[in-house]
PDB file of C-alpha atoms in Angstrom:
ATOM      1  CA  MET T   1    -174.225  58.302  -5.988  1.00  0.00           C
ATOM      2  CA  ARG T   2    -170.868  59.610  -4.622  1.00  0.00           C
ATOM      3  CA  SER T   3    -169.347  56.810  -4.230  1.00  0.00           C
ATOM      4  CA  ALA T   4    -170.122  55.564  -8.059  1.00  0.00           C
ATOM      5  CA  PHE T   5    -168.529  59.414  -9.147  1.00  0.00           C
ATOM      6  CA  LEU T   6    -165.700  58.610  -6.937  1.00  0.00           C
ATOM      7  CA  ALA T   7    -165.210  55.257  -8.756  1.00  0.00           C
ATOM      8  CA  LEU T   8    -165.298  56.838 -12.413  1.00  0.00           C
ATOM      9  CA  ALA T   9    -163.460  59.485 -11.063  1.00  0.00           C
ATOM     10  CA  LEU T  10    -160.269  57.512 -10.058  1.00  0.00           C
ATOM     11  CA  LEU T  11    -160.626  55.848 -13.483  1.00  0.00           C
ATOM     12  CA  PRO T  12    -157.598  56.917 -16.064  1.00  0.00           C
ATOM     13  CA  SER T  13    -158.490  58.689 -18.623  1.00  0.00           C
ATOM     14  CA  ALA T  14    -158.019  57.678 -22.117  1.00  0.00           C
ATOM     15  CA  ALA T  15    -155.537  60.237 -22.843  1.00  0.00           C
ATOM     16  CA  SER T  16    -153.287  58.946 -20.295  1.00  0.00           C
ATOM     17  CA  ALA T  17    -153.766  55.351 -21.083  1.00  0.00           C
ATOM     18  CA  GLU T  18    -150.678  53.652 -22.850  1.00  0.00           C
ATOM     19  CA  PRO T  19    -151.602  53.107 -26.322  1.00  0.00           C
ATOM     20  CA  TYR T  20    -151.810  49.967 -27.934  1.00  0.00           C
ATOM     21  CA  GLN T  21    -148.495  48.479 -29.482  1.00  0.00           C
ATOM     22  CA  SER T  22    -148.068  45.262 -31.160  1.00  0.00           C
ATOM     23  CA  SER T  23    -144.522  45.248 -31.008  1.00  0.00           C
ATOM     24  CA  PRO T  24    -142.429  44.919 -28.628  1.00  0.00           C
ATOM     25  CA  GLU T  25    -140.182  47.497 -27.150  1.00  0.00           C
ATOM     26  CA  ARG T  26    -136.635  48.466 -29.841  1.00  0.00           C
ATOM     27  CA  ARG T  27    -133.745  47.710 -28.039  1.00  0.00           C
ATOM     28  CA  THR T  28    -130.511  49.848 -27.287  1.00  0.00           C
ATOM     29  CA  VAL T  29    -126.938  49.502 -29.383  1.00  0.00           C
ATOM     30  CA  VAL T  30    -124.358  50.369 -27.264  1.00  0.00           C
ATOM     31  CA  GLU T  31    -122.273  51.744 -30.908  1.00  0.00           C
ATOM     32  CA  ARG T  32    -118.547  50.261 -31.393  1.00  0.00           C
ATOM     33  CA  ASP T  33    -115.555  52.178 -32.046  1.00  0.00           C
ATOM     34  CA  TRP T  34    -115.198  51.635 -36.091  1.00  0.00           C
ATOM     35  CA  GLY T  35    -112.010  53.276 -36.164  1.00  0.00           C
ATOM     36  CA  ARG T  36    -110.233  56.342 -37.652  1.00  0.00           C
ATOM     37  CA  TRP T  37    -111.568  56.201 -41.025  1.00  0.00           C
ATOM     38  CA  LEU T  38    -115.124  54.122 -40.805  1.00  0.00           C
ATOM     39  CA  GLY T  39    -115.556  56.387 -37.986  1.00  0.00           C
ATOM     40  CA  PRO T  40    -116.156  59.117 -39.340  1.00  0.00           C
ATOM     41  CA  PHE T  41    -117.705  58.456 -42.528  1.00  0.00           C
ATOM     42  CA  ARG T  42    -120.548  56.281 -40.436  1.00  0.00           C
ATOM     43  CA  ALA T  43    -121.088  59.029 -38.675  1.00  0.00           C
ATOM     44  CA  LYS T  44    -121.382  61.400 -42.282  1.00  0.00           C
ATOM     45  CA  LEU T  45    -123.418  58.311 -43.899  1.00  0.00           C
ATOM     46  CA  VAL T  46    -125.922  57.692 -41.290  1.00  0.00           C
ATOM     47  CA  PRO T  47    -127.862  60.647 -41.040  1.00  0.00           C
ATOM     48  CA  SER T  48    -128.201  60.172 -45.040  1.00  0.00           C
ATOM     49  CA  LEU T  49    -129.441  57.160 -44.308  1.00  0.00           C
ATOM     50  CA  MET T  50    -132.029  57.818 -42.792  1.00  0.00           C
ATOM     51  CA  GLN T  51    -133.767  60.361 -45.204  1.00  0.00           C
ATOM     52  CA  ASP T  52    -133.020  57.522 -47.972  1.00  0.00           C
ATOM     53  CA  PHE T  53    -131.957  53.994 -46.347  1.00  0.00           C
ATOM     54  CA  GLY T  54    -131.848  52.461 -50.154  1.00  0.00           C
ATOM     55  CA  GLU T  55    -129.542  56.065 -51.957  1.00  0.00           C
ATOM     56  CA  ARG T  56    -131.554  56.701 -54.921  1.00  0.00           C
ATOM     57  CA  TYR T  57    -130.934  60.130 -55.018  1.00  0.00           C
ATOM     58  CA  ILE T  58    -127.030  59.401 -55.926  1.00  0.00           C
ATOM     59  CA  TYR T  59    -128.656  57.521 -59.595  1.00  0.00           C
ATOM     60  CA  ARG T  60    -131.572  59.857 -60.030  1.00  0.00           C
ATOM     61  CA  ALA T  61    -130.010  62.106 -62.833  1.00  0.00           C
ATOM     62  CA  ALA T  62    -128.210  59.981 -64.563  1.00  0.00           C
ATOM     63  CA  ASN T  63    -130.686  57.226 -65.132  1.00  0.00           C
ATOM     64  CA  ALA T  64    -133.280  60.233 -65.977  1.00  0.00           C
ATOM     65  CA  ALA T  65    -131.064  61.366 -68.678  1.00  0.00           C
ATOM     66  CA  LEU T  66    -130.462  57.926 -70.060  1.00  0.00           C
ATOM     67  CA  PRO T  67    -132.209  57.171 -73.626  1.00  0.00           C
ATOM     68  CA  ALA T  68    -135.042  54.242 -73.895  1.00  0.00           C
ATOM     69  CA  ARG T  69    -132.420  51.063 -74.732  1.00  0.00           C
ATOM     70  CA  LYS T  70    -132.336  50.443 -78.580  1.00  0.00           C
ATOM     71  CA  LEU T  71    -134.129  47.872 -80.186  1.00  0.00           C
ATOM     72  CA  GLY T  72    -131.297  44.983 -79.945  1.00  0.00           C
ATOM     73  CA  GLU T  73    -129.477  46.700 -77.541  1.00  0.00           C
ATOM     74  CA  ARG T  74    -127.047  44.475 -74.834  1.00  0.00           C
ATOM     75  CA  ARG T  75    -127.915  46.916 -72.470  1.00  0.00           C
ATOM     76  CA  ILE T  76    -126.522  45.232 -68.913  1.00  0.00           C
ATOM     77  CA  VAL T  77    -127.186  46.960 -65.712  1.00  0.00           C
ATOM     78  CA  PHE T  78    -123.986  46.505 -62.850  1.00  0.00           C
ATOM     79  CA  PHE T  79    -125.271  46.532 -59.829  1.00  0.00           C
ATOM     80  CA  GLY T  80    -123.204  46.684 -56.595  1.00  0.00           C
ATOM     81  CA  ASP T  81    -121.374  48.465 -53.804  1.00  0.00           C
ATOM     82  CA  SER T  82    -117.684  50.041 -54.326  1.00  0.00           C
ATOM     83  CA  ILE T  83    -115.600  47.062 -56.110  1.00  0.00           C
ATOM     84  CA  THR T  84    -118.748  47.387 -59.201  1.00  0.00           C
ATOM     85  CA  ASP T  85    -118.470  51.263 -58.670  1.00  0.00           C
ATOM     86  CA  ARG T  86    -114.911  51.092 -59.132  1.00  0.00           C
ATOM     87  CA  TRP T  87    -114.849  49.536 -61.935  1.00  0.00           C
ATOM     88  CA  ASN T  88    -114.264  51.141 -65.508  1.00  0.00           C
ATOM     89  CA  LEU T  89    -117.049  49.862 -67.952  1.00  0.00           C
ATOM     90  CA  ASN T  90    -115.907  51.995 -71.070  1.00  0.00           C
ATOM     91  CA  SER T  91    -112.545  50.870 -70.525  1.00  0.00           C
ATOM     92  CA  SER T  92    -112.878  47.127 -69.627  1.00  0.00           C
ATOM     93  CA  PHE T  93    -115.771  46.527 -72.277  1.00  0.00           C
ATOM     94  CA  PRO T  94    -115.393  49.209 -75.007  1.00  0.00           C
ATOM     95  CA  GLY T  95    -118.287  50.063 -77.317  1.00  0.00           C
ATOM     96  CA  GLN T  96    -120.078  47.916 -74.886  1.00  0.00           C
ATOM     97  CA  PRO T  97    -123.108  49.961 -74.008  1.00  0.00           C
ATOM     98  CA  TYR T  98    -123.604  48.712 -70.409  1.00  0.00           C
ATOM     99  CA  ILE T  99    -123.915  50.647 -67.461  1.00  0.00           C
ATOM    100  CA  ASN T 100    -122.495  50.944 -64.105  1.00  0.00           C
ATOM    101  CA  ARG T 101    -125.030  51.361 -61.450  1.00  0.00           C
ATOM    102  CA  GLY T 102    -122.308  50.568 -58.363  1.00  0.00           C
ATOM    103  CA  ILE T 103    -122.684  52.442 -54.607  1.00  0.00           C
ATOM    104  CA  GLY T 104    -119.739  52.252 -52.642  1.00  0.00           C
ATOM    105  CA  SER T 105    -120.565  50.298 -49.032  1.00  0.00           C
ATOM    106  CA  GLN T 106    -123.482  49.906 -50.313  1.00  0.00           C
ATOM    107  CA  VAL T 107    -124.908  46.573 -48.140  1.00  0.00           C
ATOM    108  CA  THR T 108    -127.708  43.988 -50.444  1.00  0.00           C
ATOM    109  CA  ALA T 109    -130.275  45.350 -47.986  1.00  0.00           C
ATOM    110  CA  GLN T 110    -130.074  48.497 -49.554  1.00  0.00           C
ATOM    111  CA  MET T 111    -129.722  47.162 -53.897  1.00  0.00           C
ATOM    112  CA  ILE T 112    -133.563  45.993 -53.074  1.00  0.00           C
ATOM    113  CA  LEU T 113    -134.476  49.146 -52.372  1.00  0.00           C
ATOM    114  CA  ARG T 114    -133.321  50.729 -55.294  1.00  0.00           C
ATOM    115  CA  PHE T 115    -133.477  48.058 -57.953  1.00  0.00           C
ATOM    116  CA  HIS T 116    -136.268  49.010 -59.353  1.00  0.00           C
ATOM    117  CA  GLN T 117    -134.633  52.055 -60.147  1.00  0.00           C
ATOM    118  CA  ASP T 118    -131.411  51.635 -60.693  1.00  0.00           C
ATOM    119  CA  VAL T 119    -131.944  48.736 -62.885  1.00  0.00           C
ATOM    120  CA  ILE T 120    -135.691  47.384 -63.721  1.00  0.00           C
ATOM    121  CA  ALA T 121    -136.611  51.291 -64.886  1.00  0.00           C
ATOM    122  CA  LEU T 122    -133.308  51.149 -67.384  1.00  0.00           C
ATOM    123  CA  GLY T 123    -134.641  48.304 -69.273  1.00  0.00           C
ATOM    124  CA  PRO T 124    -131.425  46.456 -69.623  1.00  0.00           C
ATOM    125  CA  GLN T 125    -131.082  42.881 -71.017  1.00  0.00           C
ATOM    126  CA  ALA T 126    -129.146  41.152 -68.311  1.00  0.00           C
ATOM    127  CA  VAL T 127    -128.532  42.398 -64.731  1.00  0.00           C
ATOM    128  CA  MET T 128    -125.259  41.820 -63.707  1.00  0.00           C
ATOM    129  CA  ILE T 129    -125.000  41.559 -59.414  1.00  0.00           C
ATOM    130  CA  LEU T 130    -121.853  41.728 -57.340  1.00  0.00           C
ATOM    131  CA  ALA T 131    -122.740  42.114 -54.041  1.00  0.00           C
ATOM    132  CA  GLY T 132    -122.397  41.022 -49.793  1.00  0.00           C
ATOM    133  CA  VAL T 133    -119.633  41.613 -49.048  1.00  0.00           C
ATOM    134  CA  ASN T 134    -120.434  44.807 -46.817  1.00  0.00           C
ATOM    135  CA  ASP T 135    -123.197  42.831 -45.495  1.00  0.00           C
ATOM    136  CA  VAL T 136    -120.538  40.001 -43.765  1.00  0.00           C
ATOM    137  CA  GLN T 137    -118.324  42.803 -42.187  1.00  0.00           C
ATOM    138  CA  GLY T 138    -121.340  44.036 -40.561  1.00  0.00           C
ATOM    139  CA  VAL T 139    -120.934  48.280 -40.874  1.00  0.00           C
ATOM    140  CA  LEU T 140    -124.498  49.200 -41.576  1.00  0.00           C
ATOM    141  CA  GLN T 141    -126.287  46.296 -40.399  1.00  0.00           C
ATOM    142  CA  GLN T 142    -125.722  42.859 -39.207  1.00  0.00           C
ATOM    143  CA  GLU T 143    -126.728  40.042 -41.050  1.00  0.00           C
ATOM    144  CA  THR T 144    -126.991  36.564 -40.836  1.00  0.00           C
ATOM    145  CA  ALA T 145    -125.824  34.210 -43.965  1.00  0.00           C
ATOM    146  CA  GLU T 146    -129.084  32.938 -44.491  1.00  0.00           C
ATOM    147  CA  GLN T 147    -130.773  36.561 -44.610  1.00  0.00           C
ATOM    148  CA  ILE T 148    -127.840  37.546 -47.038  1.00  0.00           C
ATOM    149  CA  GLU T 149    -128.953  35.197 -49.195  1.00  0.00           C
ATOM    150  CA  MET T 150    -132.537  35.850 -49.106  1.00  0.00           C
ATOM    151  CA  ASN T 151    -131.581  39.392 -50.423  1.00  0.00           C
ATOM    152  CA  TRP T 152    -129.989  37.650 -52.446  1.00  0.00           C
ATOM    153  CA  GLU T 153    -133.160  35.826 -53.894  1.00  0.00           C
ATOM    154  CA  ALA T 154    -135.278  39.024 -53.334  1.00  0.00           C
ATOM    155  CA  MET T 155    -133.321  40.976 -56.189  1.00  0.00           C
ATOM    156  CA  ALA T 156    -133.487  38.042 -58.691  1.00  0.00           C
ATOM    157  CA  ASP T 157    -137.144  37.665 -58.469  1.00  0.00           C
ATOM    158  CA  LEU T 158    -137.377  41.527 -58.725  1.00  0.00           C
ATOM    159  CA  ALA T 159    -135.598  40.596 -61.976  1.00  0.00           C
ATOM    160  CA  ASP T 160    -137.513  37.618 -63.371  1.00  0.00           C
ATOM    161  CA  ALA T 161    -140.490  39.134 -62.762  1.00  0.00           C
ATOM    162  CA  HIS T 162    -139.695  42.120 -65.327  1.00  0.00           C
ATOM    163  CA  HIS T 163    -138.106  39.498 -67.538  1.00  0.00           C
ATOM    164  CA  ILE T 164    -134.349  40.405 -67.304  1.00  0.00           C
ATOM    165  CA  LYS T 165    -131.495  38.258 -67.396  1.00  0.00           C
ATOM    166  CA  VAL T 166    -129.626  37.432 -64.258  1.00  0.00           C
ATOM    167  CA  VAL T 167    -125.225  37.382 -63.981  1.00  0.00           C
ATOM    168  CA  PHE T 168    -124.577  36.397 -60.289  1.00  0.00           C
ATOM    169  CA  GLY T 169    -120.663  37.626 -59.787  1.00  0.00           C
ATOM    170  CA  SER T 170    -119.158  35.289 -57.136  1.00  0.00           C
ATOM    171  CA  LEU T 171    -117.903  37.603 -54.369  1.00  0.00           C
ATOM    172  CA  LEU T 172    -114.112  37.908 -54.371  1.00  0.00           C
ATOM    173  CA  PRO T 173    -111.360  37.029 -51.991  1.00  0.00           C
ATOM    174  CA  VAL T 174    -110.117  39.209 -49.087  1.00  0.00           C
ATOM    175  CA  ASN T 175    -106.557  40.206 -48.334  1.00  0.00           C
ATOM    176  CA  ASN T 176    -104.396  41.298 -45.158  1.00  0.00           C
ATOM    177  CA  TYR T 177    -100.775  41.830 -47.094  1.00  0.00           C
ATOM    178  CA  THR T 178    -100.374  45.465 -47.034  1.00  0.00           C
ATOM    179  CA  GLU T 179    -100.817  47.844 -43.698  1.00  0.00           C
ATOM    180  CA  ALA T 180    -104.037  49.440 -45.675  1.00  0.00           C
ATOM    181  CA  ALA T 181    -105.516  45.574 -45.592  1.00  0.00           C
ATOM    182  CA  ARG T 182    -104.781  45.058 -41.937  1.00  0.00           C
ATOM    183  CA  ASP T 183    -108.125  44.000 -40.379  1.00  0.00           C
ATOM    184  CA  VAL T 184    -110.068  43.155 -43.541  1.00  0.00           C
ATOM    185  CA  VAL T 185    -109.694  39.215 -43.295  1.00  0.00           C
ATOM    186  CA  LYS T 186    -111.000  39.864 -39.439  1.00  0.00           C
ATOM    187  CA  GLU T 187    -113.898  41.591 -41.028  1.00  0.00           C
ATOM    188  CA  ARG T 188    -114.770  39.607 -43.759  1.00  0.00           C
ATOM    189  CA  LYS T 189    -114.231  36.023 -42.593  1.00  0.00           C
ATOM    190  CA  PRO T 190    -112.351  34.044 -45.640  1.00  0.00           C
ATOM    191  CA  ASP T 191    -114.615  30.509 -45.069  1.00  0.00           C
ATOM    192  CA  GLU T 192    -118.342  33.017 -44.653  1.00  0.00           C
ATOM    193  CA  LEU T 193    -117.371  34.176 -48.050  1.00  0.00           C
ATOM    194  CA  ARG T 194    -116.687  30.583 -49.755  1.00  0.00           C
ATOM    195  CA  ALA T 195    -119.548  29.076 -47.885  1.00  0.00           C
ATOM    196  CA  LEU T 196    -121.356  32.297 -49.409  1.00  0.00           C
ATOM    197  CA  ASN T 197    -120.582  31.529 -52.299  1.00  0.00           C
ATOM    198  CA  ALA T 198    -121.201  27.829 -52.399  1.00  0.00           C
ATOM    199  CA  TRP T 199    -124.647  28.636 -51.913  1.00  0.00           C
ATOM    200  CA  LEU T 200    -124.673  30.916 -54.835  1.00  0.00           C
ATOM    201  CA  ARG T 201    -122.902  29.036 -57.241  1.00  0.00           C
ATOM    202  CA  THR T 202    -125.844  26.150 -55.959  1.00  0.00           C
ATOM    203  CA  PHE T 203    -128.729  28.973 -56.231  1.00  0.00           C
ATOM    204  CA  CYS T 204    -127.432  29.958 -59.902  1.00  0.00           C
ATOM    205  CA  VAL T 205    -127.627  26.404 -60.684  1.00  0.00           C
ATOM    206  CA  ARG T 206    -131.573  25.676 -59.467  1.00  0.00           C
ATOM    207  CA  ARG T 207    -132.604  28.528 -61.492  1.00  0.00           C
ATOM    208  CA  GLY T 208    -131.093  28.956 -64.381  1.00  0.00           C
ATOM    209  CA  TYR T 209    -128.953  31.593 -64.368  1.00  0.00           C
ATOM    210  CA  ALA T 210    -125.435  32.606 -64.736  1.00  0.00           C
ATOM    211  CA  TYR T 211    -122.768  32.768 -62.160  1.00  0.00           C
ATOM    212  CA  ALA T 212    -119.279  34.917 -62.565  1.00  0.00           C
ATOM    213  CA  ASP T 213    -117.378  32.780 -60.313  1.00  0.00           C
ATOM    214  CA  TYR T 214    -114.178  35.818 -60.418  1.00  0.00           C
ATOM    215  CA  TYR T 215    -113.297  34.047 -56.569  1.00  0.00           C
ATOM    216  CA  ALA T 216    -111.462  31.707 -59.169  1.00  0.00           C
ATOM    217  CA  VAL T 217    -109.126  34.052 -61.092  1.00  0.00           C
ATOM    218  CA  LEU T 218    -108.565  36.004 -58.324  1.00  0.00           C
ATOM    219  CA  VAL T 219    -107.849  33.784 -55.114  1.00  0.00           C
ATOM    220  CA  ASP T 220    -104.433  32.750 -54.743  1.00  0.00           C
ATOM    221  CA  LYS T 221    -102.762  29.056 -52.759  1.00  0.00           C
ATOM    222  CA  HIS T 222    -103.501  30.511 -49.629  1.00  0.00           C
ATOM    223  CA  GLY T 223    -106.728  30.970 -50.412  1.00  0.00           C
ATOM    224  CA  LEU T 224    -107.148  34.796 -49.931  1.00  0.00           C
ATOM    225  CA  LEU T 225    -107.477  37.199 -52.954  1.00  0.00           C
ATOM    226  CA  GLY T 226    -103.739  37.585 -54.936  1.00  0.00           C
ATOM    227  CA  ARG T 227    -100.930  40.407 -53.779  1.00  0.00           C
ATOM    228  CA  ALA T 228    -100.722  41.594 -57.012  1.00  0.00           C
ATOM    229  CA  TYR T 229    -104.606  42.434 -57.809  1.00  0.00           C
ATOM    230  CA  THR T 230    -105.199  44.823 -54.606  1.00  0.00           C
ATOM    231  CA  ILE T 231    -103.757  47.263 -52.388  1.00  0.00           C
ATOM    232  CA  ASP T 232    -106.212  47.603 -50.222  1.00  0.00           C
ATOM    233  CA  GLY T 233    -106.869  43.962 -49.945  1.00  0.00           C
ATOM    234  CA  ILE T 234    -111.089  44.150 -51.116  1.00  0.00           C
ATOM    235  CA  HIS T 235    -110.845  46.170 -54.446  1.00  0.00           C
ATOM    236  CA  PRO T 236    -109.145  44.899 -57.553  1.00  0.00           C
ATOM    237  CA  LEU T 237    -106.638  47.253 -59.366  1.00  0.00           C
ATOM    238  CA  GLU T 238    -106.919  47.325 -63.051  1.00  0.00           C
ATOM    239  CA  THR T 239    -104.829  43.676 -63.039  1.00  0.00           C
ATOM    240  CA  GLY T 240    -107.859  42.194 -61.144  1.00  0.00           C
ATOM    241  CA  TYR T 241    -110.924  44.199 -63.041  1.00  0.00           C
ATOM    242  CA  ALA T 242    -108.686  42.435 -66.406  1.00  0.00           C
ATOM    243  CA  ARG T 243    -108.845  39.076 -65.165  1.00  0.00           C
ATOM    244  CA  MET T 244    -112.921  39.966 -64.012  1.00  0.00           C
ATOM    245  CA  THR T 245    -113.719  41.208 -67.661  1.00  0.00           C
ATOM    246  CA  SER T 246    -113.133  37.675 -69.259  1.00  0.00           C
ATOM    247  CA  VAL T 247    -115.276  36.140 -66.320  1.00  0.00           C
ATOM    248  CA  ALA T 248    -117.600  38.988 -66.794  1.00  0.00           C
ATOM    249  CA  ASN T 249    -117.733  38.816 -70.858  1.00  0.00           C
ATOM    250  CA  ARG T 250    -118.402  34.848 -70.672  1.00  0.00           C
ATOM    251  CA  ALA T 251    -120.997  34.725 -68.125  1.00  0.00           C
ATOM    252  CA  ILE T 252    -122.789  37.180 -69.951  1.00  0.00           C
ATOM    253  CA  SER T 253    -122.781  35.407 -72.928  1.00  0.00           C
ATOM    254  CA  THR T 254    -124.490  32.426 -71.324  1.00  0.00           C
ATOM    255  CA  ALA T 255    -126.944  34.844 -69.888  1.00  0.00           C
ATOM    256  CA  LEU T 256    -128.692  36.253 -72.830  1.00  0.00           C
ATOM    257  CA  GLU T 257    -127.967  32.871 -75.058  1.00  0.00           C
ATOM    258  CA  ARG T 258    -130.532  31.732 -72.948  1.00  0.00           C
ATOM    259  CA  LYS T 259    -133.925  31.315 -73.505  1.00  0.00           C
TER     260      LYS T 259
END
């Protein structure tokens, strides 16, 4: 009896046993030096993303104040990152009930999280999606081309499920022509952008979506973003947005005409 008692005493208690876990341990990642501007920006941004990765708080008040779409109103949500965020839709599309829901630095995974709040809940006829260039850079998370494509598809599926017509904008070309644009081409390789655009164009044909080919009207003879259209190598100036506006108008008309 005494030996049996000692054997039981040597068994690990339920409290001291390791809890069951199906997943492997998380990796440890050593942060790279993101430079003089991106480093402080990321340091400020990451704690906020840990509370709301999709940054749904940004447009919450504006969405609540937005009236319901009127009968026959051609409401379009422009949905994207800083290239959309900096687009003055009132100036480019005067008199049109277009809504800007761009957020600077966002990646496609974040946009999926806020798609219900910032697109579906607003009841638009169509959504203009322009996203992916930050994914290629990897500033918030490292993603393969396949992951970016799956995120595009997920947003399209959400729009389809809620009877919202879809327009995809191509990724813009980039350049490194100025000091402000020095690292842009290195971080957002033009070949990767072109390959993603080729996939997106084919996807739009297969699904019957409109495709706004901004790339074609902004690219120069070197395969980069035209010098006249940007200072920092990524974001368009008014001259760039003027060319994008004509492309967007045609694509939106195409989308709204389709059954």
